[in-house]
Structures are given as structure tokens and as C-alpha cells.
Tab-separated table of C-alpha atoms in Angstrom:
chain	number	residue	atom	x	y	z
O	113	UNK	CA	-17.760	-2.529	-3.394
O	114	UNK	CA	-19.776	-0.997	-0.317
O	115	UNK	CA	-17.482	0.797	2.636
O	116	UNK	CA	-16.937	-3.015	4.989
O	117	UNK	CA	-15.433	-4.850	2.444
O	118	UNK	CA	-13.216	-1.805	1.349
O	119	UNK	CA	-12.373	-2.126	4.900
O	120	UNK	CA	-11.305	-5.920	4.097
O	121	UNK	CA	-9.451	-5.321	1.306
O	122	UNK	CA	-6.634	-2.261	3.132
O	123	UNK	CA	-6.323	-4.599	6.649
O	124	UNK	CA	-5.117	-7.300	3.708
O	125	UNK	CA	-3.260	-5.405	2.076
O	126	UNK	CA	-1.357	-4.529	5.097
O	127	UNK	CA	-1.337	-7.704	6.089
O	128	UNK	CA	1.023	-8.432	2.490
O	129	UNK	CA	2.433	-5.065	2.595
O	130	UNK	CA	3.931	-6.409	6.140
O	131	UNK	CA	6.126	-9.085	4.978
O	132	UNK	CA	8.260	-6.307	3.158
O	133	UNK	CA	10.545	-5.912	6.342
O	134	UNK	CA	12.061	-9.595	6.929
O	135	UNK	CA	12.497	-10.260	3.212
O	136	UNK	CA	14.035	-6.981	2.324
O	137	UNK	CA	17.075	-7.691	4.960
O	138	UNK	CA	17.443	-11.599	3.906
O	139	UNK	CA	17.333	-10.358	0.478
O	140	UNK	CA	20.901	-10.121	-0.550
O	141	UNK	CA	20.478	-8.292	-3.981
O	142	UNK	CA	21.760	-3.661	-3.931
O	143	UNK	CA	18.380	-1.344	-3.373
O	144	UNK	CA	18.071	-0.841	-7.649
O	145	UNK	CA	17.968	-4.181	-8.528
O	146	UNK	CA	15.663	-5.535	-5.938
O	147	UNK	CA	13.253	-2.498	-6.414
O	148	UNK	CA	13.478	-3.278	-10.628
O	149	UNK	CA	12.830	-7.428	-10.103
O	150	UNK	CA	9.777	-6.222	-7.562
O	151	UNK	CA	8.471	-3.699	-9.393
O	152	UNK	CA	7.967	-6.144	-12.437
O	153	UNK	CA	6.389	-8.777	-11.340
O	154	UNK	CA	3.740	-6.799	-9.227
O	155	UNK	CA	3.163	-5.069	-12.584
O	156	UNK	CA	2.747	-7.817	-14.187
O	157	UNK	CA	0.481	-9.706	-11.370
O	158	UNK	CA	-1.723	-6.637	-12.330
O	159	UNK	CA	-1.329	-6.498	-15.621
O	160	UNK	CA	-3.273	-10.001	-15.223
O	161	UNK	CA	-5.653	-8.612	-13.070
O	162	UNK	CA	-6.800	-5.745	-15.713
O	163	UNK	CA	-7.079	-8.435	-18.600
O	164	UNK	CA	-9.629	-10.498	-16.870
O	165	UNK	CA	-12.133	-9.376	-19.168
O	166	UNK	CA	-10.226	-9.645	-21.857
O	167	UNK	CA	-9.341	-13.407	-20.566
O	168	UNK	CA	-13.214	-14.233	-20.068
O	169	UNK	CA	-14.333	-12.967	-23.313
O	170	UNK	CA	-11.971	-15.630	-25.047
O	171	UNK	CA	-12.914	-18.061	-22.413
O	172	UNK	CA	-16.085	-17.653	-23.738
O	173	UNK	CA	-15.104	-17.773	-27.119
O	174	UNK	CA	-12.493	-20.355	-27.962
O	175	UNK	CA	-13.088	-20.366	-32.067
O	176	UNK	CA	-12.569	-16.419	-31.905
O	177	UNK	CA	-15.621	-16.009	-34.201
O	178	UNK	CA	-16.945	-13.049	-34.927
O	179	UNK	CA	-19.611	-11.555	-32.951
O	180	UNK	CA	-21.608	-8.936	-32.772
O	181	UNK	CA	-20.898	-6.658	-30.166
O	182	UNK	CA	-17.552	-6.776	-30.258
O	183	UNK	CA	-15.172	-6.886	-26.307
O	184	UNK	CA	-14.026	-3.943	-25.049
O	185	UNK	CA	-10.475	-2.140	-25.934
O	186	UNK	CA	-7.730	-3.129	-24.074
O	187	UNK	CA	-7.564	-0.971	-21.189
O	188	UNK	CA	-5.031	2.415	-21.649
O	189	UNK	CA	-3.341	4.892	-19.500
O	190	UNK	CA	-5.862	7.916	-18.883
O	191	UNK	CA	-2.907	10.707	-18.395
O	192	UNK	CA	-3.679	12.688	-15.534
O	193	UNK	CA	-1.376	15.177	-12.932
O	194	UNK	CA	-3.146	12.846	-9.868
O	195	UNK	CA	-1.980	9.584	-11.444
O	196	UNK	CA	1.425	10.278	-12.299
O	197	UNK	CA	2.142	12.100	-9.507
O	198	UNK	CA	0.588	8.346	-7.766
O	199	UNK	CA	2.971	6.562	-9.834
O	200	UNK	CA	5.981	8.503	-9.155
O	201	UNK	CA	5.165	9.188	-5.183
O	202	UNK	CA	4.425	5.064	-5.416
O	203	UNK	CA	7.835	4.727	-6.908
O	204	UNK	CA	9.225	6.482	-4.552
O	205	UNK	CA	8.028	5.270	-2.095
O	206	UNK	CA	9.005	1.688	-2.137
O	207	UNK	CA	12.438	2.972	-3.114
O	208	UNK	CA	13.039	4.795	0.077
O	209	UNK	CA	11.599	2.255	2.542
O	210	UNK	CA	14.241	-0.116	1.149
O	211	UNK	CA	16.849	2.306	2.111
O	212	UNK	CA	15.609	3.251	4.681
O	213	UNK	CA	15.523	-0.349	6.090
O	214	UNK	CA	18.988	-1.039	5.071
O	215	UNK	CA	20.981	2.375	6.216
O	216	UNK	CA	18.523	2.080	9.588
O	217	UNK	CA	17.749	-0.250	12.241
O	218	UNK	CA	13.810	-1.361	10.704
O	219	UNK	CA	12.219	-0.100	14.401
O	220	UNK	CA	13.656	3.547	13.102
O	221	UNK	CA	12.648	2.915	9.205
O	222	UNK	CA	8.806	1.787	9.965
O	223	UNK	CA	7.960	4.068	12.302
O	224	UNK	CA	9.203	6.851	10.475
O	225	UNK	CA	7.716	5.311	7.205
O	226	UNK	CA	4.420	5.479	9.099
O	227	UNK	CA	4.646	9.291	10.219
O	228	UNK	CA	2.311	8.696	6.767
O	229	UNK	CA	-0.649	9.328	8.782
O	230	UNK	CA	0.108	12.875	9.667
O	231	UNK	CA	0.881	14.156	6.016
O	232	UNK	CA	-1.755	12.538	4.856
O	233	UNK	CA	-4.473	14.308	7.329
O	234	UNK	CA	-2.675	17.493	7.106
O	235	UNK	CA	-2.297	18.090	3.359
O	236	UNK	CA	-5.508	15.536	2.665
O	237	UNK	CA	-7.669	18.592	4.023
O	238	UNK	CA	-6.226	21.626	1.475
O	239	UNK	CA	-5.806	19.044	-1.532
O	240	UNK	CA	-8.746	16.426	-1.506
O	241	UNK	CA	-11.057	18.547	0.713
O	242	UNK	CA	-11.777	15.959	2.881
O	243	UNK	CA	-12.780	16.603	6.405
O	244	UNK	CA	-11.017	15.244	9.444
O	245	UNK	CA	-12.843	14.424	12.301
O	246	UNK	CA	-12.165	14.403	16.196
O	247	UNK	CA	-12.976	10.405	15.848
O	248	UNK	CA	-9.876	10.621	13.204
O	249	UNK	CA	-7.709	13.025	15.496
O	250	UNK	CA	-7.816	10.453	18.468
O	251	UNK	CA	-7.828	7.246	16.221
O	252	UNK	CA	-4.149	9.372	14.782
O	253	UNK	CA	-2.975	10.299	18.167
O	254	UNK	CA	-3.709	6.455	19.452
O	255	UNK	CA	-1.435	4.904	16.005
O	256	UNK	CA	0.788	7.187	17.254
O	257	UNK	CA	0.836	6.507	21.133
O	258	UNK	CA	1.064	2.969	20.462
O	259	UNK	CA	3.422	2.624	17.333
O	260	UNK	CA	6.099	5.201	20.292
O	261	UNK	CA	5.804	1.883	22.630
O	262	UNK	CA	5.464	-0.758	20.014
O	263	UNK	CA	9.051	0.451	18.378
O	264	UNK	CA	10.204	3.010	21.285
O	265	UNK	CA	13.045	-0.150	22.608
O	266	UNK	CA	14.320	-0.193	19.012
O	267	UNK	CA	14.881	3.086	17.604
O	268	UNK	CA	17.905	4.475	17.909
O	269	UNK	CA	19.676	7.970	17.684
O	270	UNK	CA	21.938	6.372	14.972
O	271	UNK	CA	21.668	5.501	10.997
O	272	UNK	CA	20.970	9.372	9.640
O	273	UNK	CA	20.767	8.695	6.062
O	274	UNK	CA	18.191	5.421	6.776
O	275	UNK	CA	16.147	7.773	9.297
O	276	UNK	CA	15.990	10.340	6.455
O	277	UNK	CA	14.888	8.552	3.812
O	278	UNK	CA	11.985	6.624	6.795
O	279	UNK	CA	10.219	9.895	6.612
O	280	UNK	CA	10.624	10.600	2.982
O	281	UNK	CA	9.544	7.051	2.684
O	282	UNK	CA	6.220	8.002	5.154
O	283	UNK	CA	5.947	11.525	2.945
O	284	UNK	CA	5.815	9.490	-0.445
O	285	UNK	CA	3.457	7.234	1.053
O	286	UNK	CA	1.143	9.926	2.567
O	287	UNK	CA	0.887	11.373	-0.937
O	288	UNK	CA	0.548	8.158	-2.796
O	289	UNK	CA	-2.632	7.429	-1.084
O	290	UNK	CA	-4.086	10.811	-1.630
O	291	UNK	CA	-3.631	11.228	-5.146
O	292	UNK	CA	-5.223	7.914	-5.260
O	293	UNK	CA	-8.182	9.071	-2.929
O	294	UNK	CA	-8.339	12.302	-5.409
O	295	UNK	CA	-8.516	9.523	-8.647
O	296	UNK	CA	-11.563	7.268	-6.500
O	297	UNK	CA	-14.067	8.370	-9.490
O	298	UNK	CA	-11.520	7.188	-12.159
O	299	UNK	CA	-7.896	6.052	-12.570
O	300	UNK	CA	-7.099	3.944	-9.285
O	301	UNK	CA	-5.404	0.640	-11.029
O	302	UNK	CA	-3.803	2.277	-13.801
O	303	UNK	CA	-1.833	4.580	-11.187
O	304	UNK	CA	-0.218	1.384	-9.430
O	305	UNK	CA	0.664	-0.603	-12.260
O	306	UNK	CA	2.252	2.219	-14.045
O	307	UNK	CA	3.976	3.063	-10.529
O	308	UNK	CA	5.876	-0.329	-11.116
O	309	UNK	CA	6.196	-0.569	-14.500
O	310	UNK	CA	8.539	2.598	-13.270
O	311	UNK	CA	9.997	0.954	-10.545
O	312	UNK	CA	10.750	-1.907	-12.448
O	313	UNK	CA	12.366	0.410	-15.692
O	314	UNK	CA	14.335	2.068	-13.607
O	315	UNK	CA	16.260	-1.031	-10.950
O	316	UNK	CA	16.246	-3.160	-13.785
O	317	UNK	CA	19.617	-2.134	-15.800
O	318	UNK	CA	21.275	-2.699	-12.310
O	319	UNK	CA	20.390	-6.608	-12.140
O	320	UNK	CA	23.594	-7.653	-14.367
O	321	UNK	CA	25.527	-6.938	-11.810
O	322	UNK	CA	23.731	-7.869	-8.995
O	323	UNK	CA	24.614	-12.521	-9.133
O	324	UNK	CA	21.567	-12.675	-7.318
O	325	UNK	CA	20.970	-16.584	-5.472
O	326	UNK	CA	18.081	-18.654	-6.803
O	327	UNK	CA	16.884	-17.443	-2.573
O	328	UNK	CA	17.393	-14.312	-3.512
O	329	UNK	CA	15.280	-14.692	-6.709
O	330	UNK	CA	12.613	-16.290	-5.195
O	331	UNK	CA	12.024	-13.474	-2.372
O	332	UNK	CA	12.068	-11.352	-5.081
O	333	UNK	CA	9.492	-13.167	-6.849
O	334	UNK	CA	6.857	-13.764	-3.508
O	335	UNK	CA	8.154	-9.351	-3.119
O	336	UNK	CA	6.608	-8.675	-6.385
O	337	UNK	CA	3.519	-10.938	-6.287
O	338	UNK	CA	2.707	-10.690	-2.590
O	339	UNK	CA	4.256	-7.840	-1.134
O	340	UNK	CA	3.517	-5.275	-3.976
O	341	UNK	CA	1.108	-6.900	-6.239
O	342	UNK	CA	-1.981	-8.398	-4.846
O	343	UNK	CA	-2.071	-5.273	-1.857
O	344	UNK	CA	-1.401	-2.677	-4.874
O	345	UNK	CA	-5.214	-3.521	-6.179
O	346	UNK	CA	-7.057	-4.269	-3.049
O	347	UNK	CA	-5.716	-0.512	-2.472
O	348	UNK	CA	-6.820	0.148	-6.080
O	349	UNK	CA	-10.218	-1.229	-5.299
O	350	UNK	CA	-10.838	-0.133	-1.268
O	351	UNK	CA	-9.592	3.849	-2.392
O	352	UNK	CA	-12.555	4.488	-3.666
O	353	UNK	CA	-14.900	4.151	-0.894
O	354	UNK	CA	-12.205	4.972	2.091
O	355	UNK	CA	-11.219	8.701	3.073
O	356	UNK	CA	-7.369	8.821	2.712
O	357	UNK	CA	-7.214	9.336	6.277
O	358	UNK	CA	-9.276	6.412	6.834
O	359	UNK	CA	-7.094	4.241	4.378
O	360	UNK	CA	-3.913	5.436	6.086
O	361	UNK	CA	-4.636	3.903	9.291
O	362	UNK	CA	-6.314	0.797	8.576
O	363	UNK	CA	-2.317	1.054	7.072
O	364	UNK	CA	-0.969	1.198	10.649
O	365	UNK	CA	-1.638	-2.253	11.046
O	366	UNK	CA	1.776	-3.106	8.250
O	367	UNK	CA	3.792	-2.048	10.900
O	368	UNK	CA	2.255	-4.281	13.701
O	369	UNK	CA	2.550	-7.255	11.685
O	370	UNK	CA	6.175	-6.809	10.422
O	371	UNK	CA	7.312	-8.357	14.135
O	372	UNK	CA	4.518	-11.142	13.926
O	373	UNK	CA	6.540	-12.853	10.756
O	374	UNK	CA	9.914	-12.214	12.483
O	375	UNK	CA	8.298	-13.912	15.347
O	376	UNK	CA	6.677	-17.243	13.210
O	377	UNK	CA	10.437	-17.388	11.106
O	378	UNK	CA	13.230	-15.654	13.714
O	379	UNK	CA	11.305	-16.756	17.330
O	380	UNK	CA	11.720	-13.069	18.115
O	381	UNK	CA	9.663	-11.935	21.230
O	382	UNK	CA	8.175	-8.736	21.504
O	383	UNK	CA	8.445	-7.379	24.474
O	384	UNK	CA	5.238	-6.393	26.702
O	385	UNK	CA	5.231	-2.503	26.086
O	386	UNK	CA	5.852	-3.422	22.440
O	387	UNK	CA	2.715	-5.823	22.926
O	388	UNK	CA	0.898	-3.165	24.207
O	389	UNK	CA	1.699	-0.937	21.176
O	390	UNK	CA	0.285	-2.754	19.033
O	391	UNK	CA	-2.757	-3.970	21.021
O	392	UNK	CA	-3.205	0.056	21.068
O	393	UNK	CA	-3.281	-0.332	17.794
O	394	UNK	CA	-5.348	-2.764	16.623
O	395	UNK	CA	-7.822	-0.914	19.354
O	396	UNK	CA	-7.694	2.241	17.810
O	397	UNK	CA	-7.913	1.221	13.625
O	398	UNK	CA	-10.916	-1.558	14.496
O	399	UNK	CA	-12.819	1.060	17.051
O	400	UNK	CA	-12.625	3.964	14.535
O	401	UNK	CA	-13.352	1.721	11.477
O	402	UNK	CA	-16.088	0.092	12.595
O	403	UNK	CA	-17.665	3.679	13.878
O	404	UNK	CA	-16.722	4.672	10.307
O	405	UNK	CA	-19.150	1.725	9.365
O	406	UNK	CA	-22.384	2.399	11.171
O	407	UNK	CA	-22.270	6.071	10.550
O	408	UNK	CA	-22.143	5.360	6.762
O	409	UNK	CA	-24.841	2.734	7.416
O	410	UNK	CA	-26.972	5.032	9.335
O	411	UNK	CA	-26.766	8.263	7.177
O	412	UNK	CA	-27.714	6.210	4.537
O	413	UNK	CA	-30.994	4.318	6.320
O	414	UNK	CA	-31.298	8.151	7.078
O	415	UNK	CA	-31.665	9.014	3.510
O	416	UNK	CA	-35.692	9.413	2.430
O	417	UNK	CA	-36.047	6.980	-0.522
O	418	UNK	CA	-37.598	7.826	-3.886
């Protein structure tokens, strides 16, 4: 995957992620069962993606006759500190965001979660040794100003517990991306698989007393497949080509897209200030991504050919 495709994959992941705010508010199932069911369907989606080479091999050899060259062994989890840290960070980010959305306003929860770029920029310098250039800092400042415009009207001082969990969601999501980037040459897909398996193991035992309705089941299945499973795969592929700061900046499209679903399904129109904030965020992310991609092309063209 080249840099441009990685940008597209990360942006598509943000679109999928953006469906969470509306559905988490609508689904009546408590925090942990919701986390568990969503994680289970996400893990199944990721496992099916990882099994593609074996499924393709079976289709090409339906009689299961022996071949001189055997298929590769099934994927295994190559344990490492970044892999385990990334999986745990993913579980925490998902759980903390669910709690935040339900314990404070959606604006507070989403805005506080997207303190993540600040954490990524700060910790990435020390943990990943990835420098943050002037363009990155300018984009971070613009995104912060845009988010403040976008969510400023809806933010409140109440919901202390929810606000705290929103901030923790931002911190843990930042570390999820940092741990994923640390494995840019390794096990990113295994990390998201393990993270969602852990979410399922943590939450499913609490499903017994939850009694979800048919609508709740549909919502949770959608969240598992489309809001967590598919974007997790896209991030696992894209993070190999993007810096941690570049990845998290593209992910800031998610909070801007959340109200789009509210507009489409509920008819709630954003304020003019919110629209200005959204335009600032989209412009900053697009401008930074285009310039970064152009710089990479120019750097590659300047390399001497063998």
C-alpha cells in the first residue's frame, strides 16, 4: 500500500468510526454487554479478513488433494509488548468512550476524546522517535481550533465522570495508535484482533441479564462489523505507511462526521459556528495530507536510481 492509499484507508476508517455517537446513545444495553457484543462481531470480522488466504486456497483446491507446496500455517499472534499494549489500549479506548458518551454530553465526550492528537504528538517524539514538523503543529493547532468551534456550543461543565472518561478515551486511543505505529513492520492486524477478543471476553458475561431488544441486536451487530471491525482492519493496514501524528490527524474527521448522521437521521442542523469549525478541521487535515503526500513523492523522485 502506498502513502496515498493509506490516507484514503484512514479517512474511510474515520467515516466508519463516526457512526458510534448516534448508535451508542440509542442502544439501551448497558456499557459492558455493549462492549462485549460489539467486540465479538468485530473480532469475527477481523478473523475472516485474516483467513482470506486460506479460504482462497480452499476454493482453488476444493477436493483437498495433497499439493507439493503446502499452504502457509494459520496466522498466530506473535506476542510482544507493543502488541499487548495496543490491544489493551484499544479495549480501554472503546470502553471509556462508551462510558463517556452515556455519562456526559456527546459534545463533551467527542471533544475530549480528540485530545488524542496532543498525546500522540507529545509521546510519539519520545516513544517512536518520530519528529513533529512545523506543518504537523500548524495542522494540530487548526484542528484544535476547529473542534472547539464545532463543539463549543454543546459543551457543558457538568458530567464530571463522563468528562474524565472522555479524556481517558483520548489518552488510550493515542497510545493505541502509538503502539500500532511501533509495529509498522509487524503485527498490526493481530493487535486489533486481540483487542476485540479481549473486549468480547470482558463484556459478554454481562449479557445474561441485559435482555437486548431486536433493535439493540441490530445496532450492536452493525457497530461490531462496520463501526469497529472494518475500520480496525483499515487502520492496521494504513498505519504502516503513515506517521502516528498523520494518522491521528486524519482520524479527527470522525467527530466532524458524527453530526452528519444526526442530521440525516434526526434532522438536527449544526449551527453556523459548528459548520465553520468543521470546515477548518476538514481543510487542515486535507491540506496537511496533500502536502505530506507531495513531499514524499518529491523525496522519492530525488532519490538516485540504481
